[in-house]
């Protein structure tokens, strides 16, 4: 049945949209892989061939044989898939407006300024350690300068790798993931310096080993230590897990910090009867509540990522119709050749350190 929306346009009903997605998927077969991040809407997750955190999505893209990978997530995830995919594979993104305010908080030019300033102040080059939540040109700079990408699931391993090698690190762009990871590795305060969002480094850099970019995720900044305190009063047996993009005090007031994949695993392992508090994007939390009715799962707070939310089923359907009709240009994610090689090196370095240490 078609329905008329507020603007008077004829639109398919939600059921029709999902039915057509299923039919197109079946007719396109193994040529198309639909990958979805954990923060995607329930209907998108149901239509996906693979669901994961940023790390898993990158590995899936690097290993898939499909001709077309449709990335249901935000633009930096699609860019990373395009960097890692073979040159004869196409990576498609249903909505190019699905950005990330945290990724916008660093530019390549500002990062170069910071790397130069650190060298000038300390006399040594710092290695860039760049969070997946960044644009392709920053990933390319990271590869050019011998650094690595990291995700929330492997930041600790990769930061430890460079610290053990005696390197100073410029960690971009998430200050919270950086400080939470440094804390988990026992790096003392006096070895950590802050870098402004313009790439300015304070003059007092003596003895600093980790330089943290001053970026953050507005969604995870909505979580507070007061919320964890309230949950401990209302649910005395609760185990609280949060995403490491939350501030340091929120992580300190919780029992664990993990990537979305790590939280999904911990919720599964907690078993029937567990009482769990979860501090991350609400689409993920509500799906966990639905999937595990025998556990009590309570959000710290309801916070949505409006960029992730842009990937509506209707948009996925448009992409699949485009693939079936040979018209995919407007969804195609492209990366320039030089940038692609450098960025690929930084992503490959992440996968190598994660899998081999
Ligand atoms: P994960 O890698 O933990 O899924 O996080 C991605 C993200 O964007 C969190 O805001
Ligand atoms: Fe970016 Fe935060 Fe949304 Fe993740 S949740 S995509 S970091 S705005």
Short mmCIF file of C-alpha atoms and ligand atoms in Angstrom, two decimals:
data_model
loop_
_atom_site.label_atom_id
_atom_site.label_comp_id
_atom_site.label_asym_id
_atom_site.label_seq_id
_atom_site.Cartn_x
_atom_site.Cartn_y
_atom_site.Cartn_z
CA UNK A 1 0.00 0.00 0.00
CA UNK A 2 1.27 3.49 -0.78
CA UNK A 3 0.63 6.33 1.69
CA UNK A 4 0.69 10.10 1.24
CA UNK A 5 3.25 11.89 3.48
CA UNK A 6 2.92 15.43 4.96
CA UNK A 7 4.28 16.98 1.80
CA UNK A 8 1.60 15.18 -0.24
CA UNK A 9 4.09 12.78 -1.89
CA UNK A 10 3.15 9.14 -2.44
CA UNK A 11 5.37 6.84 -0.35
CA UNK A 12 5.55 3.13 0.18
CA UNK A 13 4.52 1.79 3.57
CA UNK A 14 7.24 0.56 5.93
CA UNK A 15 6.32 -3.06 5.23
CA UNK A 16 6.52 -2.53 1.46
CA UNK A 17 9.95 -0.95 1.84
CA UNK A 18 11.30 -3.85 3.90
CA UNK A 19 9.74 -6.44 1.57
CA UNK A 20 11.37 -4.84 -1.47
CA UNK A 21 14.74 -4.64 0.33
CA UNK A 22 14.47 -8.39 1.02
CA UNK A 23 13.54 -9.18 -2.61
CA UNK A 24 16.36 -7.07 -4.04
CA UNK A 25 18.86 -8.59 -1.62
CA UNK A 26 17.81 -12.05 -2.68
CA UNK A 27 17.99 -11.27 -6.39
CA UNK A 28 21.42 -9.58 -6.06
CA UNK A 29 22.70 -12.50 -3.97
CA UNK A 30 26.32 -12.60 -2.80
CA UNK A 31 27.28 -9.68 -5.06
CA UNK A 32 26.13 -7.24 -2.42
CA UNK A 33 27.09 -7.10 1.24
CA UNK A 34 25.07 -4.89 3.60
CA UNK A 35 27.17 -3.95 6.64
CA UNK A 36 25.63 -2.04 9.56
CA UNK A 37 27.03 -0.36 12.66
CA UNK A 38 25.53 -1.23 16.06
CA UNK A 39 23.91 2.24 16.32
CA UNK A 40 21.76 1.69 13.23
CA UNK A 41 17.99 1.52 13.39
CA UNK A 42 16.48 -1.87 14.20
CA UNK A 43 15.09 -2.38 10.65
CA UNK A 44 18.51 -1.70 9.11
CA UNK A 45 20.20 -4.14 11.49
CA UNK A 46 17.62 -6.78 10.52
CA UNK A 47 18.36 -6.27 6.82
CA UNK A 48 22.16 -6.36 7.28
CA UNK A 49 24.45 -9.30 6.42
CA UNK A 50 26.93 -8.19 9.08
CA UNK A 51 26.70 -5.93 12.13
CA UNK A 52 29.67 -4.66 14.10
CA UNK A 53 31.66 -1.93 15.77
CA UNK A 54 34.01 0.26 13.72
CA UNK A 55 36.82 -2.28 13.92
CA UNK A 56 34.72 -5.22 12.81
CA UNK A 57 33.24 -3.19 9.93
CA UNK A 58 36.76 -2.35 8.72
CA UNK A 59 37.83 -6.01 8.87
CA UNK A 60 34.66 -7.09 7.06
CA UNK A 61 35.37 -4.56 4.29
CA UNK A 62 38.95 -5.78 3.96
CA UNK A 63 37.88 -9.44 3.70
CA UNK A 64 34.63 -9.29 1.70
CA UNK A 65 34.42 -10.78 -1.80
CA UNK A 66 31.21 -8.90 -2.65
CA UNK A 67 31.29 -6.57 -5.69
CA UNK A 68 29.34 -3.97 -3.74
CA UNK A 69 29.53 -3.12 -0.02
CA UNK A 70 26.67 -0.97 1.27
CA UNK A 71 27.81 0.70 4.49
CA UNK A 72 24.92 1.53 6.80
CA UNK A 73 26.70 3.84 9.19
CA UNK A 74 28.36 7.25 9.07
CA UNK A 75 30.65 8.60 6.35
CA UNK A 76 33.97 7.84 8.04
CA UNK A 77 32.96 4.16 8.22
CA UNK A 78 32.15 4.13 4.49
CA UNK A 79 35.42 5.93 3.69
CA UNK A 80 37.38 3.37 5.73
CA UNK A 81 35.65 0.53 3.88
CA UNK A 82 36.46 2.21 0.53
CA UNK A 83 40.11 2.58 1.57
CA UNK A 84 40.35 -1.09 2.53
CA UNK A 85 38.25 -2.57 -0.28
CA UNK A 86 39.80 -3.85 -3.53
CA UNK A 87 39.87 -1.26 -6.32
CA UNK A 88 37.28 -3.26 -8.30
CA UNK A 89 34.81 -3.22 -5.39
CA UNK A 90 32.31 -0.40 -4.91
CA UNK A 91 31.46 0.99 -1.46
CA UNK A 92 28.09 2.75 -1.31
CA UNK A 93 26.70 5.02 1.40
CA UNK A 94 22.92 5.58 1.59
CA UNK A 95 23.20 9.21 2.81
CA UNK A 96 26.31 11.41 2.48
CA UNK A 97 24.95 13.78 5.15
CA UNK A 98 25.65 11.07 7.75
CA UNK A 99 28.76 12.76 9.14
CA UNK A 100 30.30 12.88 12.61
CA UNK A 101 30.82 16.08 14.63
CA UNK A 102 33.82 14.53 16.37
CA UNK A 103 35.55 13.82 13.04
CA UNK A 104 34.92 17.48 12.09
CA UNK A 105 36.96 18.59 15.13
CA UNK A 106 40.31 17.82 13.46
CA UNK A 107 41.68 18.83 10.08
CA UNK A 108 44.78 17.61 8.30
CA UNK A 109 46.25 21.13 8.34
CA UNK A 110 45.75 21.52 12.11
CA UNK A 111 47.20 18.03 12.72
CA UNK A 112 50.31 18.91 10.68
CA UNK A 113 50.64 22.11 12.73
CA UNK A 114 50.49 20.08 15.96
CA UNK A 115 53.03 17.50 14.73
CA UNK A 116 55.45 20.32 13.77
CA UNK A 117 54.93 22.08 17.12
CA UNK A 118 55.52 18.88 19.12
CA UNK A 119 58.75 18.26 17.21
CA UNK A 120 59.88 21.81 17.81
CA UNK A 121 59.05 21.70 21.54
CA UNK A 122 60.34 18.20 22.34
CA UNK A 123 63.01 17.65 19.68
CA UNK A 124 61.35 14.35 18.62
CA UNK A 125 58.69 13.40 16.08
CA UNK A 126 55.41 12.19 17.61
CA UNK A 127 53.63 9.33 15.91
CA UNK A 128 50.00 10.09 14.97
CA UNK A 129 47.48 7.68 16.51
CA UNK A 130 44.19 8.55 14.88
CA UNK A 131 40.77 7.32 15.93
CA UNK A 132 38.69 5.71 13.19
CA UNK A 133 36.23 8.59 13.71
CA UNK A 134 38.19 10.88 11.37
CA UNK A 135 38.15 11.80 7.67
CA UNK A 136 40.19 10.06 4.99
CA UNK A 137 42.73 12.91 4.61
CA UNK A 138 43.67 12.65 8.30
CA UNK A 139 44.01 8.88 7.95
CA UNK A 140 46.29 9.53 4.97
CA UNK A 141 48.47 11.92 7.02
CA UNK A 142 48.63 9.23 9.73
CA UNK A 143 49.94 6.68 7.21
CA UNK A 144 52.39 9.20 5.73
CA UNK A 145 53.90 9.83 9.17
CA UNK A 146 54.19 6.13 10.10
CA UNK A 147 51.24 6.07 12.49
CA UNK A 148 48.16 3.93 12.94
CA UNK A 149 44.39 4.16 13.12
CA UNK A 150 42.68 2.80 16.23
CA UNK A 151 39.13 2.13 17.34
CA UNK A 152 37.59 2.02 20.79
CA UNK A 153 38.10 -1.77 20.75
CA UNK A 154 41.87 -1.72 20.17
CA UNK A 155 43.10 1.74 21.32
CA UNK A 156 44.76 0.23 24.41
CA UNK A 157 46.76 -2.32 22.40
CA UNK A 158 47.89 0.23 19.83
CA UNK A 159 48.76 2.97 22.31
CA UNK A 160 50.77 0.40 24.32
CA UNK A 161 52.56 -0.69 21.11
CA UNK A 162 53.90 2.84 20.47
CA UNK A 163 54.65 3.63 24.13
CA UNK A 164 56.61 0.37 24.43
CA UNK A 165 58.58 1.41 21.33
CA UNK A 166 59.51 4.65 23.15
CA UNK A 167 57.44 6.90 20.85
CA UNK A 168 55.58 10.06 21.76
CA UNK A 169 51.97 9.96 20.53
CA UNK A 170 49.63 12.57 19.04
CA UNK A 171 46.19 11.06 19.72
CA UNK A 172 43.35 12.49 17.57
CA UNK A 173 40.56 13.53 17.69
CA UNK A 174 38.86 12.08 20.81
CA UNK A 175 40.30 13.44 24.03
CA UNK A 176 38.10 11.13 26.12
CA UNK A 177 39.12 7.91 24.37
CA UNK A 178 42.72 9.13 24.62
CA UNK A 179 42.65 9.89 28.34
CA UNK A 180 40.63 6.78 29.21
CA UNK A 181 43.12 4.63 27.28
CA UNK A 182 46.13 6.35 28.86
CA UNK A 183 44.58 5.82 32.32
CA UNK A 184 44.02 2.12 31.57
CA UNK A 185 47.75 1.88 30.71
CA UNK A 186 48.77 3.71 33.88
CA UNK A 187 50.27 6.75 32.11
CA UNK A 188 50.67 9.49 34.77
CA UNK A 189 49.15 12.97 34.36
CA UNK A 190 52.50 14.71 34.05
CA UNK A 191 53.22 12.73 30.83
CA UNK A 192 50.00 13.94 29.14
CA UNK A 193 49.51 17.27 27.33
CA UNK A 194 46.47 18.80 25.64
CA UNK A 195 46.44 20.04 22.04
CA UNK A 196 43.82 22.63 21.02
CA UNK A 197 41.36 21.94 18.20
CA UNK A 198 43.50 24.31 16.08
CA UNK A 199 46.60 22.17 16.67
CA UNK A 200 48.28 24.46 19.23
CA UNK A 201 50.55 22.83 21.77
CA UNK A 202 51.47 24.47 25.07
CA UNK A 203 55.09 25.58 25.45
CA UNK A 204 55.64 23.30 28.44
CA UNK A 205 56.08 19.92 26.71
CA UNK A 206 59.07 18.58 28.63
CA UNK A 207 58.54 14.93 29.63
CA UNK A 208 55.19 14.59 27.84
CA UNK A 209 54.57 11.32 26.00
CA UNK A 210 50.91 11.62 24.98
CA UNK A 211 49.45 14.69 23.25
CA UNK A 212 45.65 14.63 23.30
CA UNK A 213 43.56 16.44 20.73
CA UNK A 214 40.70 18.40 22.29
CA UNK A 215 37.81 16.71 20.40
CA UNK A 216 34.76 14.89 21.73
CA UNK A 217 31.54 13.10 20.80
CA UNK A 218 28.51 15.27 21.62
CA UNK A 219 26.35 12.15 22.05
CA UNK A 220 28.63 10.56 24.65
CA UNK A 221 29.15 13.88 26.40
CA UNK A 222 25.52 13.63 27.50
CA UNK A 223 26.42 10.88 29.98
CA UNK A 224 27.34 11.93 33.52
CA UNK A 225 28.72 10.39 36.71
CA UNK A 226 25.50 11.52 38.43
CA UNK A 227 23.56 9.16 36.14
CA UNK A 228 25.73 6.21 37.20
CA UNK A 229 25.27 7.22 40.87
CA UNK A 230 21.49 7.26 40.46
CA UNK A 231 21.51 3.78 38.86
CA UNK A 232 23.57 2.38 41.74
CA UNK A 233 20.87 3.61 44.16
CA UNK A 234 17.88 2.37 42.13
CA UNK A 235 19.55 -0.96 41.18
CA UNK A 236 22.07 -1.93 43.94
CA UNK A 237 23.32 -5.05 42.06
CA UNK A 238 23.94 -3.24 38.79
CA UNK A 239 27.06 -3.65 36.63
CA UNK A 240 27.58 -0.48 34.60
CA UNK A 241 29.33 -0.47 31.21
CA UNK A 242 29.98 2.66 29.15
CA UNK A 243 31.62 3.59 25.87
CA UNK A 244 35.17 5.02 26.25
CA UNK A 245 34.07 8.17 24.38
CA UNK A 246 32.39 9.11 27.70
CA UNK A 247 34.29 11.50 29.95
CA UNK A 248 36.91 10.22 32.38
CA UNK A 249 34.67 10.65 35.46
CA UNK A 250 31.87 8.63 33.81
CA UNK A 251 34.30 5.80 32.98
CA UNK A 252 35.76 5.94 36.52
CA UNK A 253 32.26 5.65 38.02
CA UNK A 254 31.43 2.60 35.85
CA UNK A 255 32.48 -1.05 36.11
CA UNK A 256 33.75 -1.37 32.52
CA UNK A 257 34.38 0.65 29.36
CA UNK A 258 34.13 -1.13 26.00
CA UNK A 259 33.39 -0.67 22.31
CA UNK A 260 29.86 -1.41 21.11
CA UNK A 261 30.96 -4.92 20.08
CA UNK A 262 32.57 -5.42 23.50
CA UNK A 263 29.40 -4.29 25.26
CA UNK A 264 27.24 -6.60 23.10
CA UNK A 265 29.56 -9.49 24.03
CA UNK A 266 29.50 -8.61 27.75
CA UNK A 267 25.70 -8.34 27.77
CA UNK A 268 25.45 -11.78 26.17
CA UNK A 269 27.95 -13.29 28.63
CA UNK A 270 26.28 -11.71 31.68
CA UNK A 271 23.53 -14.37 31.45
CA UNK A 272 19.89 -14.47 32.52
CA UNK A 273 18.99 -12.37 35.56
CA UNK A 274 21.90 -9.92 35.18
CA UNK A 275 21.23 -6.26 35.96
CA UNK A 276 23.17 -4.04 33.55
CA UNK A 277 23.48 -0.29 33.11
CA UNK A 278 24.58 0.82 29.64
CA UNK A 279 26.01 4.22 28.66
CA UNK A 280 26.03 4.58 24.91
CA UNK A 281 23.82 5.52 21.94
CA UNK A 282 20.22 4.51 22.58
CA UNK A 283 19.49 2.54 19.37
CA UNK A 284 22.06 0.00 20.58
CA UNK A 285 20.66 -0.08 24.11
CA UNK A 286 17.07 -0.56 22.96
CA UNK A 287 18.11 -3.42 20.67
CA UNK A 288 19.93 -5.12 23.56
CA UNK A 289 16.80 -4.71 25.71
CA UNK A 290 14.75 -6.39 22.96
CA UNK A 291 17.28 -9.18 22.30
CA UNK A 292 17.78 -10.09 25.97
CA UNK A 293 14.39 -9.93 27.73
CA UNK A 294 15.74 -12.13 30.58
CA UNK A 295 18.27 -9.45 31.67
CA UNK A 296 17.42 -6.07 33.21
CA UNK A 297 19.13 -3.56 30.90
CA UNK A 298 18.87 0.09 31.91
CA UNK A 299 20.19 3.07 29.90
CA UNK A 300 22.17 5.69 31.84
CA UNK A 301 20.37 8.24 29.70
CA UNK A 302 18.63 8.28 26.29
CA UNK A 303 21.01 9.80 23.72
CA UNK A 304 20.67 9.36 19.94
CA UNK A 305 23.26 9.95 17.23
CA UNK A 306 21.32 11.97 14.64
CA UNK A 307 23.94 11.17 11.97
CA UNK A 308 23.56 7.41 12.40
CA UNK A 309 19.80 7.90 12.36
CA UNK A 310 19.87 9.34 8.83
CA UNK A 311 20.13 5.85 7.35
CA UNK A 312 16.42 5.10 7.01
CA UNK A 313 15.18 1.89 5.31
CA UNK A 314 13.87 3.98 2.37
CA UNK A 315 17.45 5.14 1.69
CA UNK A 316 18.82 1.61 1.81
CA UNK A 317 16.10 0.67 -0.68
CA UNK A 318 17.16 3.50 -3.02
CA UNK A 319 20.72 2.17 -2.98
CA UNK A 320 19.61 -1.39 -3.73
CA UNK A 321 17.39 -0.16 -6.58
CA UNK A 322 20.42 1.74 -7.88
CA UNK A 323 22.57 -1.42 -7.75
CA UNK A 324 19.88 -3.48 -9.51
CA UNK A 325 19.45 -0.77 -12.19
CA UNK A 326 23.18 -0.11 -12.67
CA UNK A 327 22.90 3.45 -11.34
CA UNK A 328 25.06 3.82 -8.21
CA UNK A 329 27.15 6.97 -8.88
CA UNK A 330 25.35 9.17 -6.36
CA UNK A 331 26.00 6.67 -3.56
CA UNK A 332 29.61 5.84 -4.49
CA UNK A 333 32.35 6.63 -1.93
CA UNK A 334 35.59 7.64 -3.66
CA UNK A 335 39.04 8.33 -2.21
CA UNK A 336 41.86 9.91 -4.22
CA UNK A 337 44.62 7.44 -5.15
CA UNK A 338 47.57 8.90 -3.18
CA UNK A 339 45.47 9.47 -0.06
CA UNK A 340 44.08 5.96 -0.38
CA UNK A 341 47.52 4.31 -0.29
CA UNK A 342 48.64 6.27 2.79
CA UNK A 343 45.36 5.83 4.62
CA UNK A 344 45.37 2.14 3.77
CA UNK A 345 48.82 1.80 5.36
CA UNK A 346 47.50 3.37 8.59
CA UNK A 347 44.46 1.06 8.63
CA UNK A 348 46.58 -2.00 7.77
CA UNK A 349 48.91 -1.09 10.65
CA UNK A 350 45.89 -1.06 13.00
CA UNK A 351 44.77 -4.50 11.84
CA UNK A 352 48.30 -5.91 12.08
CA UNK A 353 48.90 -4.63 15.64
CA UNK A 354 45.43 -5.75 16.76
CA UNK A 355 45.65 -9.24 15.32
CA UNK A 356 49.31 -9.94 16.12
CA UNK A 357 49.81 -8.68 19.67
P1 LIG B 1 32.49 1.55 18.17
O1 LIG B 1 33.70 1.32 17.36
O2 LIG B 1 32.64 1.19 19.62
O3 LIG B 1 31.30 0.88 17.56
O4 LIG B 1 32.18 3.12 18.20
C1 LIG B 1 31.91 3.85 17.06
C2 LIG B 1 31.33 5.17 17.36
O5 LIG B 1 31.15 6.01 16.54
C3 LIG B 1 30.97 5.44 18.73
O6 LIG B 1 30.50 6.73 18.81
FE1 LIG B 2 30.29 10.52 15.78
FE2 LIG B 2 29.41 10.36 18.32
FE3 LIG B 2 27.76 9.72 16.31
FE4 LIG B 2 29.83 8.12 16.95
S1 LIG B 2 28.04 8.58 18.21
S2 LIG B 2 29.22 8.74 14.90
S3 LIG B 2 31.38 9.66 17.53
S4 LIG B 2 28.64 11.76 16.75
#
